[in-house]
XYZ file of C-alpha atoms in Angstrom:
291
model
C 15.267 -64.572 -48.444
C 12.260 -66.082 -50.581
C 9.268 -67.099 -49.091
C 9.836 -70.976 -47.158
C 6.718 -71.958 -49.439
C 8.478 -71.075 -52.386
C 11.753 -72.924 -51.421
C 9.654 -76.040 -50.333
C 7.994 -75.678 -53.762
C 11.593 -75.614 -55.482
C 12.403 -78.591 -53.794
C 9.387 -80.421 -54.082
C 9.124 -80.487 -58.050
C 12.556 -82.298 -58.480
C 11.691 -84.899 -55.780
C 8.182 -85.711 -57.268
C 9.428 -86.130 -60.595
C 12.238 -88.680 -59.410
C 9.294 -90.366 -57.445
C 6.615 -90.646 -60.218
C 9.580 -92.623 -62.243
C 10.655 -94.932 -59.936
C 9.437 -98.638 -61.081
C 7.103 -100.396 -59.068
C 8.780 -103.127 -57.054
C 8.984 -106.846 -58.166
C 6.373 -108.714 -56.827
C 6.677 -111.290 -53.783
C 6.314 -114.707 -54.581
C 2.735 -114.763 -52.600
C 1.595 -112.113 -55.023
C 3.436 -113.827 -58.042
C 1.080 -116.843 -56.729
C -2.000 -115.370 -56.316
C -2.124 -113.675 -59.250
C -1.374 -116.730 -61.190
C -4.451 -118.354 -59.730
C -6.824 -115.205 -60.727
C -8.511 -114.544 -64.066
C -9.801 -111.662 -65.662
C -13.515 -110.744 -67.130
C -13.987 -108.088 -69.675
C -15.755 -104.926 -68.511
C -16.361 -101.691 -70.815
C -12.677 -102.620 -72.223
C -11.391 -102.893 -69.092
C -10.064 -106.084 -67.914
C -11.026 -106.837 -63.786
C -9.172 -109.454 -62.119
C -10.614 -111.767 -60.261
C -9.851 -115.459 -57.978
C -12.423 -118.036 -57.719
C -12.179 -121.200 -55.784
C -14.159 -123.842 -55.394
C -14.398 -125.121 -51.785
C -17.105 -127.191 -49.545
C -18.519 -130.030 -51.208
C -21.889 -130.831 -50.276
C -22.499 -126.872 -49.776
C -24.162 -124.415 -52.396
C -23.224 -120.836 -50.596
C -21.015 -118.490 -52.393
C -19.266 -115.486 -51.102
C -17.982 -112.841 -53.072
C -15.366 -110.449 -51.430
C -14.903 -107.025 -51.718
C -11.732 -105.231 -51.026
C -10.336 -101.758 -49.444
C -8.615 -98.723 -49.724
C -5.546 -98.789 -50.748
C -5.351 -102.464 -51.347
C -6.624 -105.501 -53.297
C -7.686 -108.685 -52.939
C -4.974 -109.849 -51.094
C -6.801 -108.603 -48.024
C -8.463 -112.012 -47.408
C -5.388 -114.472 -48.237
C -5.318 -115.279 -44.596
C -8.773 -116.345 -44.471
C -9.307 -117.910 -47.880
C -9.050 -121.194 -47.243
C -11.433 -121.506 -43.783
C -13.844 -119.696 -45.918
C -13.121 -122.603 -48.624
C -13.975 -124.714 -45.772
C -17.613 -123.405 -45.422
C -18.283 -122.074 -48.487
C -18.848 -124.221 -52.005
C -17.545 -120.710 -53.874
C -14.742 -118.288 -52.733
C -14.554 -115.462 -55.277
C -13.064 -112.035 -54.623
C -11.533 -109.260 -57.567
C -9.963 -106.247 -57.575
C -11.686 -102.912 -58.381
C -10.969 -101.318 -61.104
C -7.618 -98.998 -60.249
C -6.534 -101.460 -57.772
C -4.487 -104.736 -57.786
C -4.074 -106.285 -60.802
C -7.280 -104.827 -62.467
C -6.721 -102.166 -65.376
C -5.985 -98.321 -64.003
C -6.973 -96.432 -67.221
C -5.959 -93.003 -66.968
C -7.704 -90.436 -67.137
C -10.874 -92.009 -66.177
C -13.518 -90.880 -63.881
C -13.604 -93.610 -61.102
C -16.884 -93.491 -59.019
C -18.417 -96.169 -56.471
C -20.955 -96.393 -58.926
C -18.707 -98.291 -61.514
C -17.225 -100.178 -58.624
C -21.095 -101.592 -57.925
C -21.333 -102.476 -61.503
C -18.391 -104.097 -62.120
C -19.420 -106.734 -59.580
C -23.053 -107.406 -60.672
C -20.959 -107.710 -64.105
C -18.393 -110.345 -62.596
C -21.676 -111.782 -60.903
C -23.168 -112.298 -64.564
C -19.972 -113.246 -65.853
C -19.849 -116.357 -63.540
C -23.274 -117.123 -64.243
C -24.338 -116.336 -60.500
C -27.073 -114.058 -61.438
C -29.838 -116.505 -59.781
C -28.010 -118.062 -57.035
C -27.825 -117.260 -53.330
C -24.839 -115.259 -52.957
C -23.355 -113.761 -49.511
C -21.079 -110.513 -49.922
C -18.088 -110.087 -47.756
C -16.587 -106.670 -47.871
C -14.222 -104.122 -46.193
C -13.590 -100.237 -45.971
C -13.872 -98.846 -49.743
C -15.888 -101.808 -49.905
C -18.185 -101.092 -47.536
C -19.440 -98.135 -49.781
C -19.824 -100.238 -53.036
C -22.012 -102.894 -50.883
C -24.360 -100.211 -49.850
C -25.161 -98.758 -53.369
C -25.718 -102.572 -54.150
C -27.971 -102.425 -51.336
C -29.843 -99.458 -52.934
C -30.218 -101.040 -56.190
C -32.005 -103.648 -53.983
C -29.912 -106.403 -55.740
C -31.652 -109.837 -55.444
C -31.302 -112.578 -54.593
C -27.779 -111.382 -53.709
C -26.898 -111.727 -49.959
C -24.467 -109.199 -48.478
C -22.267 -109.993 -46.331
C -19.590 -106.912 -45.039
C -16.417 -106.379 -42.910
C -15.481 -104.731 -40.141
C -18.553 -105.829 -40.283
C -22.240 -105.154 -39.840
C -23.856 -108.279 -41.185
C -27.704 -108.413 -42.629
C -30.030 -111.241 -43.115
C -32.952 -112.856 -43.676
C -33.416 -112.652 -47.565
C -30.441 -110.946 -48.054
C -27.291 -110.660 -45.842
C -25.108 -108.081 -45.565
C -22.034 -106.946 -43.492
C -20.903 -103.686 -43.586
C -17.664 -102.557 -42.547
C -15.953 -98.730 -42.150
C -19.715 -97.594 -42.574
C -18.697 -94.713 -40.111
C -16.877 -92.804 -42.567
C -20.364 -92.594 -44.391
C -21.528 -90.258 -41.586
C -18.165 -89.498 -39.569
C -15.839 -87.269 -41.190
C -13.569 -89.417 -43.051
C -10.175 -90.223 -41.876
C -8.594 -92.556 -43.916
C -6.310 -90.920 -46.193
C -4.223 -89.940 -42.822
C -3.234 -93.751 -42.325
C -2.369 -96.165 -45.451
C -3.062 -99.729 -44.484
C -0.487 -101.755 -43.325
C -0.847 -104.712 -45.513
C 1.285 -105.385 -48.842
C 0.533 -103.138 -52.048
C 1.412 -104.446 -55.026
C 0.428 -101.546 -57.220
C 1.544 -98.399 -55.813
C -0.380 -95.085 -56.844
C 2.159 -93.201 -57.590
C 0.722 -90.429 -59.934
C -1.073 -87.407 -57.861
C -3.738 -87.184 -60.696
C -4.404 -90.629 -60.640
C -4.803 -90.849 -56.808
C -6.643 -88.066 -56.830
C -9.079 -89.032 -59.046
C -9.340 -92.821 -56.838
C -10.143 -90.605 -53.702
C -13.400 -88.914 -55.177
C -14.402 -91.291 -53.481
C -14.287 -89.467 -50.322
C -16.480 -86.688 -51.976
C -19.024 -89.397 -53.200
C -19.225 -90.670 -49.808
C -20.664 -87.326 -48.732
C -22.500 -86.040 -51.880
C -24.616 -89.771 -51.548
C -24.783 -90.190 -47.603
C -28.709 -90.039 -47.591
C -28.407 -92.415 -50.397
C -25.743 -95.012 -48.794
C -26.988 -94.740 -45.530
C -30.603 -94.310 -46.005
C -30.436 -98.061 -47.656
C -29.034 -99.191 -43.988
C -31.580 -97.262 -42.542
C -34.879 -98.175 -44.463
C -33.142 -102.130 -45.499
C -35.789 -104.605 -43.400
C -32.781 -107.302 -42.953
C -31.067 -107.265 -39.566
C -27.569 -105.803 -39.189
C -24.546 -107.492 -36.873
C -21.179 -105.000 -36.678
C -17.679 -106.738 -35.976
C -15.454 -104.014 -34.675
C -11.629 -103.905 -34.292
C -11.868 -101.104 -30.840
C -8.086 -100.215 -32.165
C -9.082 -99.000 -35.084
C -7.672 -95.167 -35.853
C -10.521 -94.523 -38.767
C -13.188 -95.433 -36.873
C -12.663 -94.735 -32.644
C -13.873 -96.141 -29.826
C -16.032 -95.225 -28.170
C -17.311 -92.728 -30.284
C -17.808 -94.690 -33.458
C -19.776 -97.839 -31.666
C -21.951 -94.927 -30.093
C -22.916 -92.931 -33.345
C -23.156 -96.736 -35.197
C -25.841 -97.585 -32.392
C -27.786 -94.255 -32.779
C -27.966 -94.035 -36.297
C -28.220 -97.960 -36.584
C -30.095 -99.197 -33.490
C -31.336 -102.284 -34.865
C -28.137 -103.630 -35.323
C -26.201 -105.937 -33.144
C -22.423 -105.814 -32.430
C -19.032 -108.092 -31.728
C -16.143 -106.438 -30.436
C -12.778 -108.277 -30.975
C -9.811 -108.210 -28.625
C -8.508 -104.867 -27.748
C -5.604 -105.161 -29.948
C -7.869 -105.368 -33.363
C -7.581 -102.126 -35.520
C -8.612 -101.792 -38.908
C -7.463 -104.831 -40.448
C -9.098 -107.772 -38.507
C -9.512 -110.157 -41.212
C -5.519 -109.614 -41.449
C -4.638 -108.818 -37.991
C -6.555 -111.654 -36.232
C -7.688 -114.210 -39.448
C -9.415 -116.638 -36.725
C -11.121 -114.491 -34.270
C -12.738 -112.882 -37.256
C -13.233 -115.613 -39.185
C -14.674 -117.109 -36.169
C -17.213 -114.458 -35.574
C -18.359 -114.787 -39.686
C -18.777 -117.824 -39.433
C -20.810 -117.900 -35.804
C -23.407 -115.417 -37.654
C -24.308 -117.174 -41.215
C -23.956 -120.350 -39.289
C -26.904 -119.834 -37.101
C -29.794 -119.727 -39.643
Protein backbone atom coordinates (compact mmCIF):
# COMPACT_ATOMS: atom_id res chain seq x y z
CA UNK A 1 0.00 0.00 0.00
CA UNK A 2 1.62 3.53 -0.91
CA UNK A 3 2.34 5.91 1.54
CA UNK A 4 -1.35 7.92 2.75
CA UNK A 5 0.75 11.17 1.80
CA UNK A 6 1.23 10.01 -1.51
CA UNK A 7 -2.47 8.98 -2.07
CA UNK A 8 -3.63 12.38 -0.53
CA UNK A 9 -1.15 13.94 -2.98
CA UNK A 10 -2.83 11.89 -5.96
CA UNK A 11 -5.97 13.15 -5.00
CA UNK A 12 -5.19 16.51 -4.24
CA UNK A 13 -3.71 17.58 -7.77
CA UNK A 14 -7.02 16.72 -9.67
CA UNK A 15 -9.17 18.59 -7.08
CA UNK A 16 -6.96 21.80 -7.14
CA UNK A 17 -6.92 22.00 -10.71
CA UNK A 18 -10.88 21.73 -10.95
CA UNK A 19 -10.82 24.47 -8.14
CA UNK A 20 -8.34 27.03 -9.66
CA UNK A 21 -10.91 26.93 -12.85
CA UNK A 22 -13.98 27.40 -11.36
CA UNK A 23 -15.35 31.12 -12.25
CA UNK A 24 -15.75 33.50 -9.64
CA UNK A 25 -19.38 33.93 -8.70
CA UNK A 26 -21.69 36.72 -10.12
CA UNK A 27 -21.75 39.50 -8.03
CA UNK A 28 -24.76 40.51 -5.59
CA UNK A 29 -26.60 43.38 -6.48
CA UNK A 30 -25.01 45.36 -3.26
CA UNK A 31 -21.64 44.71 -4.80
CA UNK A 32 -22.97 45.38 -8.44
CA UNK A 33 -23.97 48.83 -6.57
CA UNK A 34 -21.12 49.71 -4.86
CA UNK A 35 -18.88 49.19 -7.35
CA UNK A 36 -20.80 51.32 -9.68
CA UNK A 37 -20.44 54.20 -7.28
CA UNK A 38 -16.41 53.71 -6.99
CA UNK A 39 -13.74 55.06 -9.32
CA UNK A 40 -10.39 54.17 -10.03
CA UNK A 41 -6.87 56.26 -9.83
CA UNK A 42 -3.88 55.20 -11.75
CA UNK A 43 -0.97 53.84 -9.71
CA UNK A 44 2.43 52.39 -11.30
CA UNK A 45 -0.09 50.94 -14.12
CA UNK A 46 -2.17 49.62 -11.78
CA UNK A 47 -5.62 50.80 -11.50
CA UNK A 48 -6.92 51.09 -7.41
CA UNK A 49 -10.48 51.40 -6.84
CA UNK A 50 -11.78 53.62 -4.77
CA UNK A 51 -15.58 55.30 -3.30
CA UNK A 52 -15.79 58.79 -2.28
CA UNK A 53 -18.78 60.50 -0.88
CA UNK A 54 -19.45 63.63 0.02
CA UNK A 55 -21.41 63.94 3.31
CA UNK A 56 -21.85 66.74 6.24
CA UNK A 57 -22.33 70.07 5.03
CA UNK A 58 -21.03 72.67 7.13
CA UNK A 59 -18.09 70.11 8.18
CA UNK A 60 -14.45 69.99 6.65
CA UNK A 61 -13.20 66.41 8.24
CA UNK A 62 -12.40 63.64 5.93
CA UNK A 63 -11.90 60.05 6.69
CA UNK A 64 -10.23 57.71 4.61
CA UNK A 65 -10.83 53.91 5.29
CA UNK A 66 -8.68 51.20 5.15
CA UNK A 67 -9.72 47.67 4.69
CA UNK A 68 -8.77 43.91 5.90
CA UNK A 69 -7.69 40.64 5.23
CA UNK A 70 -9.36 38.89 3.08
CA UNK A 71 -11.80 41.54 2.13
CA UNK A 72 -12.41 44.99 0.58
CA UNK A 73 -14.03 47.91 1.05
CA UNK A 74 -17.20 46.56 1.57
CA UNK A 75 -16.22 46.21 5.21
CA UNK A 76 -17.71 49.64 6.13
CA UNK A 77 -21.09 49.56 3.95
CA UNK A 78 -22.93 49.32 7.18
CA UNK A 79 -21.48 52.34 8.56
CA UNK A 80 -21.05 54.55 5.51
CA UNK A 81 -23.69 56.61 5.71
CA UNK A 82 -23.55 57.67 9.79
CA UNK A 83 -20.04 58.41 8.94
CA UNK A 84 -21.57 60.61 5.92
CA UNK A 85 -23.45 62.08 8.68
CA UNK A 86 -20.33 63.46 10.55
CA UNK A 87 -17.94 63.59 8.12
CA UNK A 88 -17.86 66.27 4.93
CA UNK A 89 -15.65 63.27 3.02
CA UNK A 90 -16.17 59.44 3.17
CA UNK A 91 -13.48 57.82 1.02
CA UNK A 92 -12.31 54.22 1.33
CA UNK A 93 -10.38 51.84 -1.73
CA UNK A 94 -9.32 48.64 -2.09
CA UNK A 95 -5.65 47.54 -1.86
CA UNK A 96 -4.08 46.50 -4.49
CA UNK A 97 -4.93 42.43 -4.82
CA UNK A 98 -8.16 42.97 -3.20
CA UNK A 99 -11.72 43.99 -4.30
CA UNK A 100 -12.02 45.48 -7.36
CA UNK A 101 -8.40 46.89 -7.50
CA UNK A 102 -5.94 45.22 -10.15
CA UNK A 103 -4.24 41.67 -8.84
CA UNK A 104 -1.21 41.65 -11.24
CA UNK A 105 0.41 38.45 -11.10
CA UNK A 106 3.35 37.79 -10.35
CA UNK A 107 3.98 40.80 -8.36
CA UNK A 108 5.67 41.24 -5.12
CA UNK A 109 2.90 42.67 -2.78
CA UNK A 110 4.38 44.30 0.42
CA UNK A 111 2.66 46.70 3.12
CA UNK A 112 4.97 49.05 1.85
CA UNK A 113 3.10 49.50 -1.57
CA UNK A 114 -0.13 49.27 0.33
CA UNK A 115 1.15 52.68 2.37
CA UNK A 116 1.91 54.24 -0.89
CA UNK A 117 -0.88 53.61 -2.75
CA UNK A 118 -2.90 55.65 -0.25
CA UNK A 119 -0.66 58.76 0.12
CA UNK A 120 -1.04 58.33 -3.88
CA UNK A 121 -5.01 58.22 -3.73
CA UNK A 122 -4.47 61.06 -1.02
CA UNK A 123 -2.61 63.19 -3.83
CA UNK A 124 -4.88 62.05 -6.34
CA UNK A 125 -7.88 63.72 -4.55
CA UNK A 126 -5.97 66.68 -3.91
CA UNK A 127 -6.02 66.01 0.00
CA UNK A 128 -2.38 66.37 0.41
CA UNK A 129 -2.85 69.60 2.80
CA UNK A 130 -6.03 68.93 4.46
CA UNK A 131 -6.86 67.44 7.85
CA UNK A 132 -7.53 63.95 7.20
CA UNK A 133 -8.63 61.15 9.90
CA UNK A 134 -7.72 57.40 8.91
CA UNK A 135 -10.08 54.66 9.76
CA UNK A 136 -8.66 51.23 9.36
CA UNK A 137 -9.00 47.48 10.19
CA UNK A 138 -6.82 44.21 10.49
CA UNK A 139 -4.39 44.20 7.26
CA UNK A 140 -5.08 47.70 7.65
CA UNK A 141 -3.92 48.19 10.78
CA UNK A 142 -0.32 47.36 9.48
CA UNK A 143 -0.41 49.83 6.47
CA UNK A 144 -1.56 52.72 9.06
CA UNK A 145 1.44 52.11 11.17
CA UNK A 146 4.15 52.34 8.38
CA UNK A 147 2.15 55.63 7.56
CA UNK A 148 2.74 56.41 11.03
CA UNK A 149 6.53 55.84 10.56
CA UNK A 150 6.79 57.92 7.59
CA UNK A 151 5.39 60.51 10.08
CA UNK A 152 2.76 61.50 7.41
CA UNK A 153 1.41 65.06 8.07
CA UNK A 154 -0.98 66.62 8.47
CA UNK A 155 -2.72 63.25 8.00
CA UNK A 156 -4.81 62.12 11.06
CA UNK A 157 -5.13 58.37 11.68
CA UNK A 158 -7.82 57.04 12.71
CA UNK A 159 -7.87 52.78 13.11
CA UNK A 160 -10.26 49.85 13.86
CA UNK A 161 -10.67 47.45 16.17
CA UNK A 162 -9.41 50.30 17.15
CA UNK A 163 -6.73 52.14 19.07
CA UNK A 164 -7.38 55.75 18.20
CA UNK A 165 -4.51 58.69 18.37
CA UNK A 166 -4.79 62.37 18.60
CA UNK A 167 -3.84 65.58 19.09
CA UNK A 168 -2.07 66.56 15.73
CA UNK A 169 -2.64 63.48 14.26
CA UNK A 170 -5.22 60.72 15.08
CA UNK A 171 -4.95 57.37 14.70
CA UNK A 172 -6.85 54.08 15.49
CA UNK A 173 -5.30 51.00 15.24
CA UNK A 174 -6.96 47.83 15.02
CA UNK A 175 -5.57 43.86 15.04
CA UNK A 176 -2.23 45.61 16.23
CA UNK A 177 -1.74 42.33 18.34
CA UNK A 178 -0.76 40.28 15.54
CA UNK A 179 2.24 42.82 15.26
CA UNK A 180 3.64 41.30 18.49
CA UNK A 181 1.32 38.11 19.08
CA UNK A 182 1.91 35.31 16.88
CA UNK A 183 -0.39 35.76 14.09
CA UNK A 184 -3.52 33.86 13.77
CA UNK A 185 -5.45 34.94 11.08
CA UNK A 186 -5.01 32.74 8.24
CA UNK A 187 -6.83 29.94 10.59
CA UNK A 188 -10.25 31.93 10.32
CA UNK A 189 -11.40 33.77 6.91
CA UNK A 190 -13.73 36.59 7.76
CA UNK A 191 -17.17 36.11 7.63
CA UNK A 192 -18.23 38.95 5.51
CA UNK A 193 -18.92 38.74 1.57
CA UNK A 194 -15.80 38.30 -0.88
CA UNK A 195 -16.25 39.30 -4.06
CA UNK A 196 -12.88 38.33 -5.43
CA UNK A 197 -11.91 35.02 -4.31
CA UNK A 198 -8.05 34.12 -4.21
CA UNK A 199 -8.13 31.24 -5.72
CA UNK A 200 -4.51 30.69 -7.06
CA UNK A 201 -1.99 29.25 -4.20
CA UNK A 202 0.84 31.45 -5.73
CA UNK A 203 -1.11 34.36 -5.71
CA UNK A 204 -2.31 33.96 -2.07
CA UNK A 205 0.79 33.17 -1.12
CA UNK A 206 2.44 35.95 -2.28
CA UNK A 207 -0.75 38.38 -0.49
CA UNK A 208 0.22 36.64 2.89
CA UNK A 209 3.98 37.88 2.97
CA UNK A 210 2.41 39.89 4.71
CA UNK A 211 2.51 37.83 7.72
CA UNK A 212 6.39 37.62 7.30
CA UNK A 213 6.58 41.51 6.95
CA UNK A 214 4.68 41.84 10.02
CA UNK A 215 7.54 40.14 11.86
CA UNK A 216 10.67 41.10 9.81
CA UNK A 217 9.35 45.11 10.62
CA UNK A 218 7.83 44.68 14.26
CA UNK A 219 10.45 47.15 15.83
CA UNK A 220 9.58 49.27 12.93
CA UNK A 221 5.54 49.05 13.13
CA UNK A 222 5.41 48.97 16.63
CA UNK A 223 8.19 51.14 17.65
CA UNK A 224 6.07 54.09 15.75
CA UNK A 225 3.14 53.20 18.46
CA UNK A 226 5.61 53.18 20.95
CA UNK A 227 7.75 56.42 20.41
CA UNK A 228 4.28 58.35 18.43
CA UNK A 229 3.56 61.43 21.18
CA UNK A 230 -0.38 61.30 20.17
CA UNK A 231 -2.61 59.42 22.60
CA UNK A 232 -3.98 55.98 21.70
CA UNK A 233 -7.87 54.71 22.48
CA UNK A 234 -8.38 50.66 21.56
CA UNK A 235 -12.06 49.46 20.68
CA UNK A 236 -12.06 45.75 21.23
CA UNK A 237 -14.57 43.07 20.09
CA UNK A 238 -13.67 40.47 23.59
CA UNK A 239 -15.04 37.62 20.97
CA UNK A 240 -12.57 38.02 18.79
CA UNK A 241 -10.58 34.49 17.87
CA UNK A 242 -7.32 36.53 16.37
CA UNK A 243 -6.87 38.53 19.08
CA UNK A 244 -8.17 36.78 22.80
CA UNK A 245 -9.32 37.99 25.74
CA UNK A 246 -7.87 38.40 28.18
CA UNK A 247 -4.61 37.89 26.96
CA UNK A 248 -4.56 40.31 24.08
CA UNK A 249 -6.07 43.50 26.22
CA UNK A 250 -3.21 42.49 28.77
CA UNK A 251 -0.11 42.38 26.34
CA UNK A 252 -1.94 45.68 24.41
CA UNK A 253 -1.76 47.46 27.96
CA UNK A 254 1.91 46.42 28.66
CA UNK A 255 3.38 47.13 25.53
CA UNK A 256 0.94 50.19 25.02
CA UNK A 257 0.24 51.66 28.48
CA UNK A 258 -0.61 55.00 27.44
CA UNK A 259 -3.44 53.96 25.65
CA UNK A 260 -7.01 53.89 26.68
CA UNK A 261 -9.59 51.16 25.87
CA UNK A 262 -13.57 50.42 24.98
CA UNK A 263 -14.73 47.04 25.17
CA UNK A 264 -17.97 46.27 23.20
CA UNK A 265 -20.63 43.77 24.19
CA UNK A 266 -19.47 40.31 24.77
CA UNK A 267 -20.78 39.08 21.59
CA UNK A 268 -18.31 41.45 19.33
CA UNK A 269 -15.53 39.38 17.53
CA UNK A 270 -13.49 40.54 14.86
CA UNK A 271 -15.79 42.31 12.74
CA UNK A 272 -17.42 45.09 14.90
CA UNK A 273 -17.87 47.66 12.38
CA UNK A 274 -19.98 44.69 10.64
CA UNK A 275 -21.18 42.80 13.53
CA UNK A 276 -22.49 45.73 15.64
CA UNK A 277 -22.42 49.01 12.92
CA UNK A 278 -23.91 51.32 15.88
CA UNK A 279 -22.18 50.37 18.99
CA UNK A 280 -19.02 50.91 17.03
CA UNK A 281 -19.92 53.62 15.22
CA UNK A 282 -21.05 55.00 18.41
CA UNK A 283 -17.80 54.63 20.19
CA UNK A 284 -15.89 56.51 16.84
CA UNK A 285 -17.79 58.92 16.97
CA UNK A 286 -17.78 59.54 21.09
CA UNK A 287 -13.77 59.85 20.63
CA UNK A 288 -13.19 62.47 17.57
CA UNK A 289 -16.25 64.12 18.92
CA UNK A 290 -14.75 65.22 22.13
CA UNK A 291 -11.96 67.59 20.94
Amino acid sequence: MKEWWVQVGLLSVPLLAVYLHIPPPKLSPALLSWRSSGRYFSYKDQNIFYRDSTGAIGSSDIVVLLHGFPTSSYDWCKIWEGLTQRFHRVIALDFVGFGFSDKPRPHRYSIFEQASIVEGLVRHLGLRHQRINLLSHDYGDTVAQELLHRSLQPLMLWLLLVKEVRGRCRFHLGLIAQVYIAPRAISRLCSTPRHHLLRNKWFLFSILQYINQRKKHRDRWVGALMSTSVPLHLIYGPLDPVNPHPEFLQLYKKVLPMSTVSVLDDHISHYPQLEDPTGFLNAYLNFINSF
